[in-house]
PDB file of C-alpha atoms in Angstrom:
ATOM      1  CA  MET A   1     103.416  88.492  93.129  1.00 59.00           C
ATOM      2  CA  MET A   2     103.620  92.113  91.846  1.00 62.00           C
ATOM      3  CA  SER A   3     100.881  92.549  93.983  1.00 68.00           C
ATOM      4  CA  ASP A   4     101.842  91.471  96.778  1.00 67.00           C
ATOM      5  CA  TRP A   5     104.955  93.785  97.269  1.00 64.00           C
ATOM      6  CA  ILE A   6     102.486  96.923  96.083  1.00 66.00           C
ATOM      7  CA  LYS A   7     100.143  95.882  99.443  1.00 64.00           C
ATOM      8  CA  ILE A   8     103.407  95.569 101.432  1.00 67.00           C
ATOM      9  CA  ASP A   9     104.576  99.099 100.575  1.00 85.00           C
ATOM     10  CA  ARG A  10     101.185 100.809 100.772  1.00 91.00           C
ATOM     11  CA  GLU A  11     100.491  99.130 104.086  1.00 89.00           C
ATOM     12  CA  LEU A  12     103.631 100.265 105.209  1.00 88.00           C
ATOM     13  CA  ILE A  13     103.476 103.769 104.132  1.00 93.00           C
ATOM     14  CA  LEU A  14     100.264 104.068 105.635  1.00 95.00           C
ATOM     15  CA  TYR A  15     101.479 102.438 108.940  1.00 94.00           C
ATOM     16  CA  VAL A  16     104.263 105.253 108.870  1.00 91.00           C
ATOM     17  CA  VAL A  17     101.238 107.766 108.545  1.00 95.00           C
ATOM     18  CA  PHE A  18      99.202 106.820 110.743  1.00 95.00           C
ATOM     19  CA  GLY A  19     101.835 105.993 113.156  1.00 88.00           C
ATOM     20  CA  ALA A  20     103.211 109.647 112.756  1.00 91.00           C
ATOM     21  CA  PHE A  21      99.872 110.594 113.713  1.00 95.00           C
ATOM     22  CA  THR A  22      99.554 108.365 117.034  1.00 92.00           C
ATOM     23  CA  PHE A  23     102.909 109.293 118.083  1.00 88.00           C
ATOM     24  CA  PHE A  24     101.373 113.295 117.695  1.00 95.00           C
ATOM     25  CA  VAL A  25      98.719 112.229 119.658  1.00 97.00           C
ATOM     26  CA  ASN A  26     100.563 110.553 122.381  1.00 93.00           C
ATOM     27  CA  LEU A  27     103.135 113.607 122.119  1.00 95.00           C
ATOM     28  CA  ILE A  28     100.750 116.278 122.432  1.00 97.00           C
ATOM     29  CA  SER A  29      98.448 113.983 125.117  1.00 97.00           C
ATOM     30  CA  TYR A  30     101.554 113.408 127.457  1.00 95.00           C
ATOM     31  CA  PHE A  31     103.043 117.312 126.893  1.00 96.00           C
ATOM     32  CA  PHE A  32      99.119 118.749 127.593  1.00 98.00           C
ATOM     33  CA  PHE A  33      98.975 116.451 131.029  1.00 98.00           C
ATOM     34  CA  ALA A  34     102.128 117.030 132.289  1.00 97.00           C
ATOM     35  CA  ASN A  35     103.293 120.404 131.439  1.00 97.00           C
ATOM     36  CA  MET A  36      99.959 121.962 130.607  1.00 97.00           C
ATOM     37  CA  LEU A  37      98.475 120.118 133.869  1.00 98.00           C
ATOM     38  CA  GLY A  38     101.412 119.491 136.110  1.00 98.00           C
ATOM     39  CA  ILE A  39     100.430 116.010 136.442  1.00 97.00           C
ATOM     40  CA  ASN A  40     103.417 113.599 136.997  1.00 97.00           C
ATOM     41  CA  TYR A  41     105.275 112.367 134.060  1.00 94.00           C
ATOM     42  CA  LEU A  42     104.048 108.610 134.573  1.00 93.00           C
ATOM     43  CA  VAL A  43     100.222 109.488 135.396  1.00 96.00           C
ATOM     44  CA  SER A  44     100.692 111.477 132.043  1.00 96.00           C
ATOM     45  CA  ASN A  45     102.293 108.828 129.862  1.00 91.00           C
ATOM     46  CA  ALA A  46      99.660 106.106 130.663  1.00 90.00           C
ATOM     47  CA  ILE A  47      97.215 108.908 129.410  1.00 96.00           C
ATOM     48  CA  ALA A  48      99.389 109.559 126.223  1.00 95.00           C
ATOM     49  CA  TRP A  49      98.905 105.952 125.785  1.00 86.00           C
ATOM     50  CA  PHE A  50      95.191 105.175 126.513  1.00 89.00           C
ATOM     51  CA  LEU A  51      94.348 108.097 124.182  1.00 94.00           C
ATOM     52  CA  SER A  52      97.252 107.197 121.249  1.00 92.00           C
ATOM     53  CA  VAL A  53      96.086 103.012 121.360  1.00 91.00           C
ATOM     54  CA  LEU A  54      92.359 104.288 120.755  1.00 91.00           C
ATOM     55  CA  PHE A  55      93.330 106.292 117.730  1.00 96.00           C
ATOM     56  CA  ALA A  56      95.863 103.668 116.779  1.00 94.00           C
ATOM     57  CA  TYR A  57      93.039 100.421 116.671  1.00 96.00           C
ATOM     58  CA  ILE A  58      90.308 102.312 114.724  1.00 94.00           C
ATOM     59  CA  THR A  59      93.043 103.703 111.841  1.00 97.00           C
ATOM     60  CA  ASN A  60      94.863 100.033 111.400  1.00 96.00           C
ATOM     61  CA  ARG A  61      91.564  98.143 111.606  1.00 96.00           C
ATOM     62  CA  ILE A  62      90.358 100.833 108.611  1.00 95.00           C
ATOM     63  CA  TRP A  63      92.972 101.898 106.743  1.00 95.00           C
ATOM     64  CA  VAL A  64      96.528 100.383 107.436  1.00 95.00           C
ATOM     65  CA  PHE A  65      95.277  96.646 107.232  1.00 94.00           C
ATOM     66  CA  GLU A  66      91.732  97.232 106.453  1.00 93.00           C
ATOM     67  CA  SER A  67      90.646  94.265 108.642  1.00 95.00           C
ATOM     68  CA  LYS A  68      87.652  92.534 107.861  1.00 93.00           C
ATOM     69  CA  SER A  69      87.602  90.223 110.728  1.00 93.00           C
ATOM     70  CA  PRO A  70      84.323  89.973 111.794  1.00 94.00           C
ATOM     71  CA  ASN A  71      85.761  88.708 114.951  1.00 93.00           C
ATOM     72  CA  ILE A  72      86.399  92.408 116.127  1.00 91.00           C
ATOM     73  CA  LEU A  73      86.565  91.541 119.939  1.00 92.00           C
ATOM     74  CA  LYS A  74      89.298  88.996 119.257  1.00 95.00           C
ATOM     75  CA  GLU A  75      90.717  91.451 117.483  1.00 95.00           C
ATOM     76  CA  MET A  76      90.328  94.195 119.602  1.00 91.00           C
ATOM     77  CA  SER A  77      92.070  92.438 122.506  1.00 95.00           C
ATOM     78  CA  LEU A  78      94.859  90.885 120.525  1.00 96.00           C
ATOM     79  CA  PHE A  79      95.527  94.587 119.710  1.00 96.00           C
ATOM     80  CA  PHE A  80      94.990  96.085 123.087  1.00 92.00           C
ATOM     81  CA  GLY A  81      97.153  93.290 124.470  1.00 96.00           C
ATOM     82  CA  GLY A  82     100.246  93.648 122.299  1.00 95.00           C
ATOM     83  CA  ARG A  83      99.635  97.850 122.987  1.00 92.00           C
ATOM     84  CA  ILE A  84      99.830  96.683 126.740  1.00 94.00           C
ATOM     85  CA  PHE A  85     103.031  94.929 126.487  1.00 95.00           C
ATOM     86  CA  SER A  86     104.657  97.545 124.635  1.00 92.00           C
ATOM     87  CA  GLY A  87     102.807 100.262 127.134  1.00 88.00           C
ATOM     88  CA  VAL A  88     104.594  98.370 129.956  1.00 94.00           C
ATOM     89  CA  VAL A  89     108.066  98.618 127.835  1.00 96.00           C
ATOM     90  CA  ASP A  90     107.106 102.294 127.680  1.00 91.00           C
ATOM     91  CA  MET A  91     107.092 103.246 130.977  1.00 92.00           C
ATOM     92  CA  LEU A  92     109.384 100.910 131.967  1.00 97.00           C
ATOM     93  CA  LEU A  93     111.918 102.542 129.251  1.00 97.00           C
ATOM     94  CA  MET A  94     110.535 106.522 130.419  1.00 95.00           C
ATOM     95  CA  TYR A  95     111.367 105.548 133.824  1.00 96.00           C
ATOM     96  CA  THR A  96     114.529 104.318 133.301  1.00 97.00           C
ATOM     97  CA  PHE A  97     115.833 107.090 130.718  1.00 97.00           C
ATOM     98  CA  ILE A  98     114.411 110.066 133.242  1.00 95.00           C
ATOM     99  CA  ASP A  99     115.089 108.280 137.175  1.00 96.00           C
ATOM    100  CA  LEU A 100     117.340 106.370 136.838  1.00 97.00           C
ATOM    101  CA  LEU A 101     119.819 107.917 133.888  1.00 96.00           C
ATOM    102  CA  VAL A 102     118.564 111.323 134.392  1.00 95.00           C
ATOM    103  CA  LEU A 103     118.277 112.105 131.014  1.00 95.00           C
ATOM    104  CA  ASP A 104     115.582 114.799 129.431  1.00 95.00           C
ATOM    105  CA  SER A 105     111.839 114.007 129.341  1.00 93.00           C
ATOM    106  CA  THR A 106     111.544 115.107 125.808  1.00 92.00           C
ATOM    107  CA  ILE A 107     114.304 113.204 124.506  1.00 95.00           C
ATOM    108  CA  SER A 108     113.511 110.048 126.487  1.00 96.00           C
ATOM    109  CA  LYS A 109     109.723 110.471 125.148  1.00 91.00           C
ATOM    110  CA  ILE A 110     111.009 110.687 121.563  1.00 92.00           C
ATOM    111  CA  ILE A 111     113.264 107.914 121.306  1.00 95.00           C
ATOM    112  CA  VAL A 112     110.595 105.903 123.393  1.00 95.00           C
ATOM    113  CA  GLN A 113     107.913 106.456 121.408  1.00 85.00           C
ATOM    114  CA  ILE A 114     110.409 105.051 118.023  1.00 88.00           C
ATOM    115  CA  ILE A 115     111.000 102.225 119.891  1.00 93.00           C
ATOM    116  CA  VAL A 116     107.185 101.654 120.807  1.00 88.00           C
ATOM    117  CA  ILE A 117     106.015 102.247 117.244  1.00 81.00           C
ATOM    118  CA  ILE A 118     108.410  99.365 115.718  1.00 88.00           C
ATOM    119  CA  LEU A 119     107.084  96.820 118.237  1.00 92.00           C
ATOM    120  CA  ASN A 120     103.660  97.645 117.644  1.00 90.00           C
ATOM    121  CA  TYR A 121     104.228  97.348 114.086  1.00 90.00           C
ATOM    122  CA  ILE A 122     105.366  93.767 113.770  1.00 92.00           C
ATOM    123  CA  PHE A 123     103.264  92.325 116.892  1.00 94.00           C
ATOM    124  CA  SER A 124     100.159  93.892 114.587  1.00 94.00           C
ATOM    125  CA  LYS A 125     101.202  92.426 111.053  1.00 91.00           C
ATOM    126  CA  LEU A 126     102.546  88.922 112.795  1.00 94.00           C
ATOM    127  CA  ILE A 127      99.809  88.184 115.616  1.00 95.00           C
ATOM    128  CA  VAL A 128      96.936  91.057 115.547  1.00 96.00           C
ATOM    129  CA  PHE A 129      96.251  91.364 111.451  1.00 94.00           C
ATOM    130  CA  LYS A 130      97.518  88.524 109.776  1.00 86.00           C
ATOM    131  CA  ASP A 131      95.858  87.512 106.716  1.00 69.00           C
TER     132      ASP A 131
END
C-alpha cells in the first residue's frame, strides 16, 4: 500500500517536471513562430502544440509512466488522440480569450496551457498509461 503512494507521488512529481518542460517547449515554440517569424497566432499555436506533444509522448512513456506496453501504436494513438482533444480545447480557448474577450495573448497562452496540462494528465493517467 505504501509503495502505491510512493509510485503516485513519484509519477505526479515527474509529470509536473516534464509538464513544465513541455509547457516551455510549447511557449518558446509559440513565441518563436508568432513573434520572431510573424506567423499568425493560431498557426503558431498549432505548430507549438505539435512540437510539445511529440516531446510529451516521449517523456511520458519513458520517464513518467514507465510504459512497457508492447502495443506502442495503440498507446501512441490514444496519447495523440487525447492531445488532439486538448489541442482543440487549446485552440478554442485561445480564440475565445484573444478574439472574443480581447485579452492579452501572453496571459491567454499561459492560462490556456495550465488548463491543457491538467486535462492531459487526467487523460494520460486514466486512459493511455493505465496499469
